Amino acid sequence: MTATASQNRVLIFDTTLRDGEQSPGATMTLEEKLQIAELLDEMGVDIIEAGFPIASEGDFEAVSKIAKAARNAVICGLARANFADIDRAWEAVKHAKRPRIHTFIGTSPLHREYQVRLDKEAMAERIHATVTHARNLCDDVQWSPMDATRTEHDYLARVCEIAIKAGATTINIPDTVGYTAPGESAAIIRMLLERVPGMDEVTISTHCHNDLGMATANALAAVEAGARQIECTINGLGERAGNTALEEVVMAMRVRNDIMPFETGIDTTKIMQASRLVSTVSGFPVQYNKAIVGKNAFAHESGIHQDGMLKHAGTFEIMRPEDVGLNATSLVMGKHSGRAALRSKLRELGYQIGDNQLSDVFVRFKELADRKKEIYDEDLIALVQDAGTEAAHDRIQVRHLRVVCGTEGPQTADLTLAIDGNEQSVHATGDGPVDAAFNAVKALVSHSARLQLYQVHAVTEGTDAQATVSVRLEENGKIVTGQSSDTDTVVASTRAYVNALNKLLVRRLKTAPDTAAV
Ligand code: KIV
Ligand code: ZN
């Protein structure tokens, strides 16, 4: 079945797992991708672009697992304009209730000459052949002229017509390099609707990048001109300056429905949960003043604003925090709260977790309650996300850590790790406690991965707050991000480092099993 768009219904096509994951450093594991896909499906995303199946075995596996698991969403796999890519994409998505193949080719003069090396005629033939091939496999085929906004209008109209005649059911117009502006974005859609026979019978899609900060405006302008699918990512994750942010276009159409009378199927109360999950998994923090999902998006600091808010929230608030799933920070529970209370609180926060994970989170909750006086929603969210990052089957596990730090060096760390079940200990020094702990890890787990990012942020206010630490490692071009939270920043740092190393080992096992020994 093809996802069709009714007159005012705008389809939301989420590409967090494909274009978002392409962003350097945002690599996700299979489990993380499945978790994100499940949430996207649950929140009402119409189409999930789950990956680029020919890119690697890992991508293929992720797309096919997501295809099998999806309940409502169309599951889409990306393919370049060749039969091998298209066949691989089909193999990966074919078990979905609603599969889609998305095939693309760069149509602008620069792409034709330097990237694809095809002249206009040869490219036109390639488009016809590949879209026909995709359509013979799948009823739902999306075609994209990459760099459309820098493609000559005559040629763009011609190739869109070819793709439609060959059976494409969605024509996506990408602003690949984030070059267009709202007026032009709308004009291109109108031009295509005017000139291309059959353009009004397919779904027109818009795919914008944010290089000039206009991705949201450009996508909405395209919708006003007739596009009925927006390609976007959670938190605007994506290459360079990112893609159109899902939360921005969805909330813009909702809040300004008077001037943008379009509907989506998104349950907006799941937006914050999706934002947190993608930020945790990708290791890309959300900027504080980011629209909709930033920490400050609903914070009113100035006296005039606070006074107005107290008198009437509408004075300075155009949407309610709860509309995007943001509940006022509340003191949740104390150390005497039981499992049932924890389960119900987590459900309220949008986390439906199974019995095993609940037991794990409960143990961590009790430990945290012993150390931290007040436990807030954010603490619980960090615990759930932490439980997702550390697994009993991890090959490397932190057993014991003691650091010595202070004004007189050297700072030292005594660390015991269980590596494949065998406990090993070491004493290391460093320039500060985190450096000492990292040196200790490295002494026990020798590797050549380069530390690309070490980042700490406090989950809540106060000096007893948990710290969430992200550690990004790069090895032979493969990038992984580890995360952990703890009230002890050095413990969280060490666990995050070990978490990243465990992910590297999983990758090595898949790509070069003979190098996977620790
Ligand atoms: O930006 C782009 O052009 C893309 C295409 C693959 C649609 O991501
Ligand atoms: Zn893109």
CSV table of N, CA, C and O in Angstrom, one decimal, residues 207-299:
chain,number,residue,atom,x,y,z
A,207,HIS,N,13.0,17.9,1.0
A,207,HIS,CA,14.0,17.4,1.8
A,207,HIS,C,15.1,18.6,1.9
A,207,HIS,O,15.8,18.9,0.9
A,208,CYS,N,15.2,19.2,3.0
A,208,CYS,CA,16.0,20.4,3.1
A,208,CYS,C,17.1,20.2,4.1
A,208,CYS,O,17.0,19.6,5.2
A,209,HIS,N,18.3,20.8,3.8
A,209,HIS,CA,19.4,20.9,4.7
A,209,HIS,C,19.5,22.3,5.3
A,209,HIS,O,19.1,23.2,4.7
A,210,ASN,N,20.2,22.4,6.4
A,210,ASN,CA,20.1,23.6,7.2
A,210,ASN,C,21.3,24.5,7.1
A,210,ASN,O,21.6,25.3,8.0
A,211,ASP,N,22.1,24.4,6.0
A,211,ASP,CA,23.4,25.1,6.0
A,211,ASP,C,23.2,26.6,6.2
A,211,ASP,O,24.1,27.3,6.7
A,212,LEU,N,22.1,27.2,5.7
A,212,LEU,CA,21.9,28.6,5.9
A,212,LEU,C,20.8,28.9,6.9
A,212,LEU,O,20.3,30.0,7.0
A,213,GLY,N,20.5,27.9,7.7
A,213,GLY,CA,19.5,28.1,8.8
A,213,GLY,C,18.1,28.2,8.3
A,213,GLY,O,17.3,28.7,9.0
A,214,MET,N,17.8,27.7,7.1
A,214,MET,CA,16.5,27.9,6.5
A,214,MET,C,15.7,26.6,6.3
A,214,MET,O,14.7,26.6,5.6
A,215,ALA,N,16.2,25.5,6.8
A,215,ALA,CA,15.6,24.2,6.4
A,215,ALA,C,14.1,24.1,6.8
A,215,ALA,O,13.3,23.6,6.0
A,216,THR,N,13.8,24.6,8.0
A,216,THR,CA,12.4,24.5,8.4
A,216,THR,C,11.5,25.5,7.5
A,216,THR,O,10.5,25.1,7.0
A,217,ALA,N,12.0,26.7,7.3
A,217,ALA,CA,11.2,27.6,6.5
A,217,ALA,C,11.1,27.1,5.1
A,217,ALA,O,10.0,27.2,4.5
A,218,ASN,N,12.2,26.5,4.5
A,218,ASN,CA,12.1,26.0,3.2
A,218,ASN,C,11.1,24.9,3.0
A,218,ASN,O,10.4,24.8,2.0
A,219,ALA,N,11.1,24.0,4.0
A,219,ALA,CA,10.2,22.8,4.0
A,219,ALA,C,8.8,23.3,4.0
A,219,ALA,O,7.9,22.9,3.3
A,220,LEU,N,8.5,24.3,4.9
A,220,LEU,CA,7.1,24.8,5.1
A,220,LEU,C,6.7,25.6,3.8
A,220,LEU,O,5.5,25.5,3.4
A,221,ALA,N,7.6,26.3,3.2
A,221,ALA,CA,7.3,27.0,2.0
A,221,ALA,C,6.9,26.0,0.9
A,221,ALA,O,6.0,26.2,0.1
A,222,ALA,N,7.7,24.9,0.8
A,222,ALA,CA,7.4,23.9,-0.2
A,222,ALA,C,6.0,23.3,0.0
A,222,ALA,O,5.2,23.0,-0.9
A,223,VAL,N,5.6,23.1,1.3
A,223,VAL,CA,4.3,22.6,1.6
A,223,VAL,C,3.2,23.6,1.2
A,223,VAL,O,2.2,23.2,0.6
A,224,GLU,N,3.4,24.8,1.4
A,224,GLU,CA,2.4,25.8,1.0
A,224,GLU,C,2.3,25.8,-0.5
A,224,GLU,O,1.2,26.1,-1.0
A,225,ALA,N,3.3,25.4,-1.2
A,225,ALA,CA,3.2,25.4,-2.7
A,225,ALA,C,2.7,24.1,-3.2
A,225,ALA,O,2.5,24.0,-4.4
A,226,GLY,N,2.5,23.1,-2.4
A,226,GLY,CA,1.9,21.9,-2.8
A,226,GLY,C,2.6,20.6,-2.4
A,226,GLY,O,2.1,19.5,-2.6
A,227,ALA,N,3.7,20.7,-1.8
A,227,ALA,CA,4.4,19.4,-1.3
A,227,ALA,C,3.5,18.9,-0.1
A,227,ALA,O,2.9,19.6,0.6
A,228,ARG,N,3.5,17.6,0.0
A,228,ARG,CA,2.7,16.9,1.0
A,228,ARG,C,3.4,15.9,1.8
A,228,ARG,O,2.9,15.0,2.5
A,229,GLN,N,4.7,15.9,1.7
A,229,GLN,CA,5.6,15.1,2.5
A,229,GLN,C,6.8,15.9,2.9
A,229,GLN,O,7.4,16.6,2.0
A,230,ILE,N,7.1,15.9,4.2
A,230,ILE,CA,8.4,16.6,4.6
A,230,ILE,C,9.3,15.6,5.1
A,230,ILE,O,9.0,14.7,6.0
A,231,GLU,N,10.6,15.6,4.6
A,231,GLU,CA,11.6,14.8,5.1
A,231,GLU,C,12.4,15.5,6.2
A,231,GLU,O,12.7,16.7,6.0
A,232,CYS,N,12.5,14.9,7.3
A,232,CYS,CA,13.1,15.6,8.5
A,232,CYS,C,13.7,14.6,9.5
A,232,CYS,O,13.6,13.4,9.3
A,233,THR,N,14.4,15.1,10.5
A,233,THR,CA,15.0,14.3,11.5
A,233,THR,C,14.7,14.9,12.9
A,233,THR,O,14.5,16.1,13.0
A,234,ILE,N,14.8,14.0,13.9
A,234,ILE,CA,14.6,14.5,15.2
A,234,ILE,C,15.8,15.3,15.6
A,234,ILE,O,17.0,15.0,15.3
A,235,ASN,N,15.6,16.4,16.2
A,235,ASN,CA,16.6,17.4,16.7
A,235,ASN,C,17.3,18.1,15.5
A,235,ASN,O,18.4,18.7,15.6
A,236,GLY,N,16.8,17.8,14.2
A,236,GLY,CA,17.5,18.3,13.0
A,236,GLY,C,18.8,17.7,12.8
A,236,GLY,O,19.7,18.2,12.1
A,237,LEU,N,19.0,16.5,13.4
A,237,LEU,CA,20.3,15.8,13.2
A,237,LEU,C,20.6,15.6,11.7
A,237,LEU,O,19.6,15.3,10.9
A,238,GLY,N,21.8,15.6,11.3
A,238,GLY,CA,22.1,15.4,9.9
A,238,GLY,C,23.5,16.0,9.5
A,238,GLY,O,24.1,16.7,10.3
A,239,GLU,N,23.9,15.6,8.3
A,239,GLU,CA,25.2,16.1,7.9
A,239,GLU,C,25.4,17.6,8.0
A,239,GLU,O,24.4,18.3,7.8
A,240,ARG,N,26.6,18.0,8.2
A,240,ARG,CA,26.9,19.5,8.3
A,240,ARG,C,26.0,20.2,9.3
A,240,ARG,O,25.9,19.8,10.5
A,241,ALA,N,25.2,21.1,8.8
A,241,ALA,CA,24.3,21.8,9.8
A,241,ALA,C,23.0,21.1,10.0
A,241,ALA,O,22.1,21.6,10.7
A,242,GLY,N,22.8,19.9,9.4
A,242,GLY,CA,21.7,19.1,9.7
A,242,GLY,C,20.5,19.2,8.7
A,242,GLY,O,20.6,19.9,7.7
A,243,ASN,N,19.4,18.5,9.0
A,243,ASN,CA,18.2,18.5,8.2
A,243,ASN,C,17.1,19.3,8.8
A,243,ASN,O,17.3,19.7,10.0
A,244,THR,N,16.0,19.4,8.2
A,244,THR,CA,14.8,20.0,8.7
A,244,THR,C,14.5,19.3,10.0
A,244,THR,O,14.5,18.0,10.0
A,245,ALA,N,14.2,20.0,11.1
A,245,ALA,CA,13.9,19.3,12.4
A,245,ALA,C,12.4,18.9,12.4
A,245,ALA,O,11.5,19.8,12.2
A,246,LEU,N,12.1,17.7,12.7
A,246,LEU,CA,10.8,17.2,12.7
A,246,LEU,C,9.9,18.0,13.7
A,246,LEU,O,8.8,18.5,13.3
A,247,GLU,N,10.5,18.2,14.9
A,247,GLU,CA,9.7,18.9,15.9
A,247,GLU,C,9.3,20.3,15.5
A,247,GLU,O,8.3,20.8,15.9
A,248,GLU,N,10.2,21.0,14.7
A,248,GLU,CA,9.9,22.3,14.3
A,248,GLU,C,8.8,22.4,13.3
A,248,GLU,O,7.8,23.2,13.4
A,249,VAL,N,8.9,21.6,12.2
A,249,VAL,CA,7.8,21.7,11.2
A,249,VAL,C,6.4,21.2,11.8
A,249,VAL,O,5.4,21.8,11.5
A,250,VAL,N,6.5,20.1,12.6
A,250,VAL,CA,5.2,19.6,13.2
A,250,VAL,C,4.6,20.7,14.1
A,250,VAL,O,3.4,21.0,13.9
A,251,MET,N,5.4,21.3,14.9
A,251,MET,CA,4.8,22.3,15.9
A,251,MET,C,4.4,23.6,15.1
A,251,MET,O,3.4,24.2,15.5
A,252,ALA,N,5.2,23.9,14.1
A,252,ALA,CA,4.8,25.2,13.4
A,252,ALA,C,3.5,25.0,12.7
A,252,ALA,O,2.6,25.9,12.8
A,253,MET,N,3.2,23.8,12.1
A,253,MET,CA,1.9,23.6,11.5
A,253,MET,C,0.8,23.5,12.5
A,253,MET,O,-0.4,23.9,12.2
A,254,ARG,N,1.1,23.1,13.7
A,254,ARG,CA,0.1,23.0,14.7
A,254,ARG,C,-0.2,24.3,15.3
A,254,ARG,O,-1.4,24.7,15.4
A,255,VAL,N,0.8,25.0,15.7
A,255,VAL,CA,0.6,26.3,16.4
A,255,VAL,C,0.1,27.4,15.4
A,255,VAL,O,-0.8,28.1,15.8
A,256,ARG,N,0.6,27.4,14.2
A,256,ARG,CA,0.1,28.4,13.2
A,256,ARG,C,-0.8,27.7,12.2
A,256,ARG,O,-0.8,28.0,11.0
A,257,ASN,N,-1.7,26.9,12.7
A,257,ASN,CA,-2.7,26.2,11.8
A,257,ASN,C,-3.6,27.2,11.1
A,257,ASN,O,-4.2,26.9,10.1
A,258,ASP,N,-3.7,28.4,11.7
A,258,ASP,CA,-4.5,29.5,11.1
A,258,ASP,C,-4.0,29.9,9.7
A,258,ASP,O,-4.7,30.1,8.8
A,259,ILE,N,-2.6,29.9,9.6
A,259,ILE,CA,-2.1,30.3,8.3
A,259,ILE,C,-1.4,29.2,7.6
A,259,ILE,O,-1.1,29.3,6.4
A,260,MET,N,-1.2,28.1,8.3
A,260,MET,CA,-0.7,26.9,7.6
A,260,MET,C,-1.7,25.7,8.0
A,260,MET,O,-1.4,24.9,8.9
A,261,PRO,N,-2.8,25.7,7.3
A,261,PRO,CA,-3.8,24.7,7.7
A,261,PRO,C,-3.5,23.3,7.2
A,261,PRO,O,-4.2,22.7,6.4
A,262,PHE,N,-2.5,22.7,7.8
A,262,PHE,CA,-2.1,21.4,7.4
A,262,PHE,C,-2.0,20.5,8.7
A,262,PHE,O,-1.8,21.0,9.8
A,263,GLU,N,-2.3,19.2,8.5
A,263,GLU,CA,-2.3,18.3,9.6
A,263,GLU,C,-1.2,17.2,9.4
A,263,GLU,O,-0.9,16.9,8.3
A,264,THR,N,-0.7,16.7,10.6
A,264,THR,CA,0.2,15.6,10.5
A,264,THR,C,-0.4,14.5,11.4
A,264,THR,O,-1.3,14.8,12.2
A,265,GLY,N,0.2,13.3,11.4
A,265,GLY,CA,-0.3,12.3,12.3
A,265,GLY,C,0.5,12.1,13.5
A,265,GLY,O,0.5,11.1,14.2
A,266,ILE,N,1.3,13.1,13.8
A,266,ILE,CA,2.3,13.0,14.9
A,266,ILE,C,1.7,13.3,16.3
A,266,ILE,O,1.0,14.2,16.5
A,267,ASP,N,1.9,12.4,17.2
A,267,ASP,CA,1.5,12.6,18.6
A,267,ASP,C,2.6,13.4,19.2
A,267,ASP,O,3.7,13.0,19.6
A,268,THR,N,2.3,14.7,19.3
A,268,THR,CA,3.4,15.7,19.7
A,268,THR,C,3.9,15.5,21.1
A,268,THR,O,5.0,15.9,21.5
A,269,THR,N,3.1,14.8,21.9
A,269,THR,CA,3.5,14.6,23.3
A,269,THR,C,4.7,13.7,23.4
A,269,THR,O,5.3,13.5,24.5
A,270,LYS,N,5.1,13.0,22.3
A,270,LYS,CA,6.2,12.1,22.3
A,270,LYS,C,7.5,12.8,21.9
A,270,LYS,O,8.6,12.2,21.8
A,271,ILE,N,7.4,14.1,21.5
A,271,ILE,CA,8.5,14.8,20.9
A,271,ILE,C,9.7,14.9,21.8
A,271,ILE,O,10.8,14.6,21.4
A,272,MET,N,9.5,15.2,23.1
A,272,MET,CA,10.6,15.4,24.0
A,272,MET,C,11.3,14.0,24.2
A,272,MET,O,12.6,14.0,24.3
A,273,GLN,N,10.5,13.0,24.3
A,273,GLN,CA,11.1,11.6,24.5
A,273,GLN,C,12.0,11.3,23.3
A,273,GLN,O,13.1,10.8,23.5
A,274,ALA,N,11.5,11.6,22.1
A,274,ALA,CA,12.3,11.2,20.9
A,274,ALA,C,13.5,12.1,20.9
A,274,ALA,O,14.6,11.6,20.5
A,275,SER,N,13.4,13.3,21.3
A,275,SER,CA,14.6,14.2,21.2
A,275,SER,C,15.6,13.7,22.2
A,275,SER,O,16.8,13.7,21.9
A,276,ARG,N,15.2,13.4,23.4
A,276,ARG,CA,16.2,12.9,24.4
A,276,ARG,C,16.9,11.6,23.9
A,276,ARG,O,18.1,11.4,24.1
A,277,LEU,N,16.0,10.7,23.4
A,277,LEU,CA,16.6,9.4,23.0
A,277,LEU,C,17.6,9.6,21.8
A,277,LEU,O,18.7,9.1,21.9
A,278,VAL,N,17.3,10.4,20.9
A,278,VAL,CA,18.2,10.6,19.7
A,278,VAL,C,19.5,11.4,20.2
A,278,VAL,O,20.6,11.0,19.8
A,279,SER,N,19.3,12.3,21.1
A,279,SER,CA,20.5,13.0,21.6
A,279,SER,C,21.4,12.0,22.4
A,279,SER,O,22.6,12.0,22.2
A,280,THR,N,20.8,11.2,23.2
A,280,THR,CA,21.6,10.2,24.0
A,280,THR,C,22.3,9.2,23.1
A,280,THR,O,23.5,9.0,23.2
A,281,VAL,N,21.6,8.7,22.1
A,281,VAL,CA,22.1,7.6,21.3
A,281,VAL,C,23.2,8.2,20.3
A,281,VAL,O,24.3,7.6,20.1
A,282,SER,N,23.0,9.4,19.8
A,282,SER,CA,23.9,10.0,18.9
A,282,SER,C,25.1,10.7,19.6
A,282,SER,O,26.1,10.9,19.0
A,283,GLY,N,24.9,11.0,20.8
A,283,GLY,CA,25.9,11.8,21.5
A,283,GLY,C,25.9,13.3,21.1
A,283,GLY,O,26.9,14.0,21.4
A,284,PHE,N,24.9,13.7,20.4
A,284,PHE,CA,24.8,15.1,19.9
A,284,PHE,C,23.9,15.8,20.9
A,284,PHE,O,22.7,15.6,20.8
A,285,PRO,N,24.4,16.7,21.8
A,285,PRO,CA,23.6,17.4,22.7
A,285,PRO,C,22.7,18.4,21.9
A,285,PRO,O,23.0,18.8,20.9
A,286,VAL,N,21.5,18.7,22.5
A,286,VAL,CA,20.6,19.6,21.9
A,286,VAL,C,21.0,21.0,22.5
A,286,VAL,O,21.1,21.2,23.7
A,287,GLN,N,21.2,21.9,21.5
A,287,GLN,CA,21.6,23.3,22.0
A,287,GLN,C,20.5,23.9,22.9
A,287,GLN,O,19.3,23.6,22.7
A,288,TYR,N,20.9,24.6,23.9
A,288,TYR,CA,20.0,25.1,25.0
A,288,TYR,C,18.8,25.9,24.4
A,288,TYR,O,17.7,25.8,24.8
A,289,ASN,N,19.1,26.7,23.4
A,289,ASN,CA,18.1,27.6,22.8
A,289,ASN,C,17.5,27.0,21.5
A,289,ASN,O,16.9,27.7,20.8
A,290,LYS,N,17.6,25.7,21.3
A,290,LYS,CA,17.0,25.1,20.2
A,290,LYS,C,15.5,25.2,20.2
A,290,LYS,O,14.9,24.9,21.3
A,291,ALA,N,14.8,25.5,19.1
A,291,ALA,CA,13.4,25.6,19.1
A,291,ALA,C,12.7,24.3,19.5
A,291,ALA,O,13.2,23.2,19.2
A,292,ILE,N,11.7,24.4,20.3
A,292,ILE,CA,10.8,23.3,20.7
A,292,ILE,C,11.5,22.4,21.8
A,292,ILE,O,10.9,22.1,22.8
A,293,VAL,N,12.7,21.8,21.5
A,293,VAL,CA,13.2,20.8,22.4
A,293,VAL,C,14.4,21.3,23.2
A,293,VAL,O,15.0,20.5,24.0
A,294,GLY,N,14.9,22.5,23.0
A,294,GLY,CA,16.0,23.0,23.8
A,294,GLY,C,15.6,23.2,25.3
A,294,GLY,O,14.5,23.4,25.6
A,295,LYS,N,16.6,23.1,26.2
A,295,LYS,CA,16.4,23.2,27.6
A,295,LYS,C,15.7,24.5,27.9
A,295,LYS,O,14.9,24.6,28.9
A,296,ASN,N,16.0,25.6,27.2
A,296,ASN,CA,15.5,26.9,27.5
A,296,ASN,C,14.2,27.2,26.7
A,296,ASN,O,13.7,28.3,26.8
A,297,ALA,N,13.7,26.3,25.9
A,297,ALA,CA,12.6,26.6,25.0
A,297,ALA,C,11.4,27.1,25.7
A,297,ALA,O,10.6,27.9,25.2
A,298,PHE,N,11.2,26.6,26.9
A,298,PHE,CA,10.0,27.0,27.7
A,298,PHE,C,10.4,27.7,29.0
A,298,PHE,O,9.6,27.8,29.9
A,299,ALA,N,11.7,28.1,29.1
A,299,ALA,CA,12.1,28.8,30.3
A,299,ALA,C,11.9,30.3,30.2
A,299,ALA,O,12.2,30.9,29.2
